[in-house]
Amino acid sequence: MSATWRQFFTYNKYTQIAARAVRQSLKENERLVAEKRGLTALRYQHWEDGKGGEQVHLNPPVDKP
């Protein structure tokens, strides 16, 4: 028997909704820690002759006050 949510959402969308609901139900301190775990940093590095160049952040990390 298929779950009811499957006719409306993909599994990834379902887990996103569930995770957001859990994070919103947390107290402020725990919520902030959980949100920081969800942040991603994207960077790349150009390699030449077996040596890595400078790492470039595509979305630099931003500290929220």
Short mmCIF file of C-alpha atoms in Angstrom, two decimals:
data_model
loop_
_atom_site.label_atom_id
_atom_site.label_comp_id
_atom_site.label_asym_id
_atom_site.label_seq_id
_atom_site.Cartn_x
_atom_site.Cartn_y
_atom_site.Cartn_z
CA MET A 1 0.00 0.00 0.00
CA SER A 2 1.42 3.37 -1.04
CA ALA A 3 1.65 6.30 1.33
CA THR A 4 -0.80 9.13 0.69
CA TRP A 5 1.92 11.79 0.34
CA ARG A 6 3.46 9.95 -2.64
CA GLN A 7 0.74 11.15 -4.99
CA PHE A 8 1.63 14.78 -4.20
CA PHE A 9 5.37 14.85 -3.40
CA THR A 10 8.60 13.14 -4.32
CA TYR A 11 10.46 11.54 -1.44
CA ASN A 12 13.03 14.36 -1.42
CA LYS A 13 10.31 17.01 -1.19
CA TYR A 14 8.61 15.06 1.61
CA THR A 15 11.85 14.88 3.63
CA GLN A 16 12.45 18.62 3.07
CA ILE A 17 9.00 19.44 4.44
CA ALA A 18 9.43 17.11 7.42
CA ALA A 19 12.90 18.49 8.22
CA ARG A 20 11.65 22.07 8.04
CA ALA A 21 8.78 21.24 10.41
CA VAL A 22 11.17 19.63 12.89
CA ARG A 23 13.60 22.57 12.75
CA GLN A 24 10.76 25.06 13.30
CA SER A 25 9.58 23.15 16.36
CA LEU A 26 12.97 23.38 18.09
CA LYS A 27 13.90 25.96 20.71
CA GLU A 28 15.90 28.94 19.44
CA ASN A 29 19.41 27.68 20.35
CA GLU A 30 18.86 24.19 18.97
CA ARG A 31 17.17 25.60 15.86
CA LEU A 32 20.18 27.81 15.07
CA VAL A 33 22.56 24.86 15.44
CA ALA A 34 20.37 22.73 13.16
CA GLU A 35 20.18 25.48 10.53
CA LYS A 36 23.97 25.86 10.49
CA ARG A 37 24.33 22.13 9.82
CA GLY A 38 22.14 22.60 6.77
CA LEU A 39 24.37 25.25 5.17
CA THR A 40 26.59 24.18 2.31
CA ALA A 41 29.82 25.68 1.07
CA LEU A 42 30.61 25.39 -2.61
CA ARG A 43 34.16 25.99 -3.80
CA TYR A 44 36.45 24.92 -6.57
CA GLN A 45 40.17 24.67 -7.13
CA HIS A 46 42.06 24.62 -10.44
CA TRP A 47 44.87 22.06 -10.61
CA GLU A 48 47.88 22.29 -12.95
CA ASP A 49 50.88 19.97 -13.10
CA GLY A 50 49.73 18.12 -9.99
CA LYS A 51 49.54 21.27 -7.86
CA GLY A 52 46.37 22.84 -6.59
CA GLY A 53 45.70 26.51 -7.09
CA GLU A 54 43.77 28.87 -4.89
CA GLN A 55 40.39 27.68 -3.64
CA VAL A 56 37.56 29.96 -4.77
CA HIS A 57 34.27 30.06 -2.84
CA LEU A 58 31.27 30.19 -5.18
CA ASN A 59 28.93 31.03 -2.30
CA PRO A 60 31.03 32.51 0.51
CA PRO A 61 29.87 31.60 4.02
CA VAL A 62 27.92 34.40 5.68
CA ASP A 63 27.70 34.72 9.45
CA LYS A 64 24.28 35.84 10.59
CA PRO A 65 24.18 38.16 13.62
#
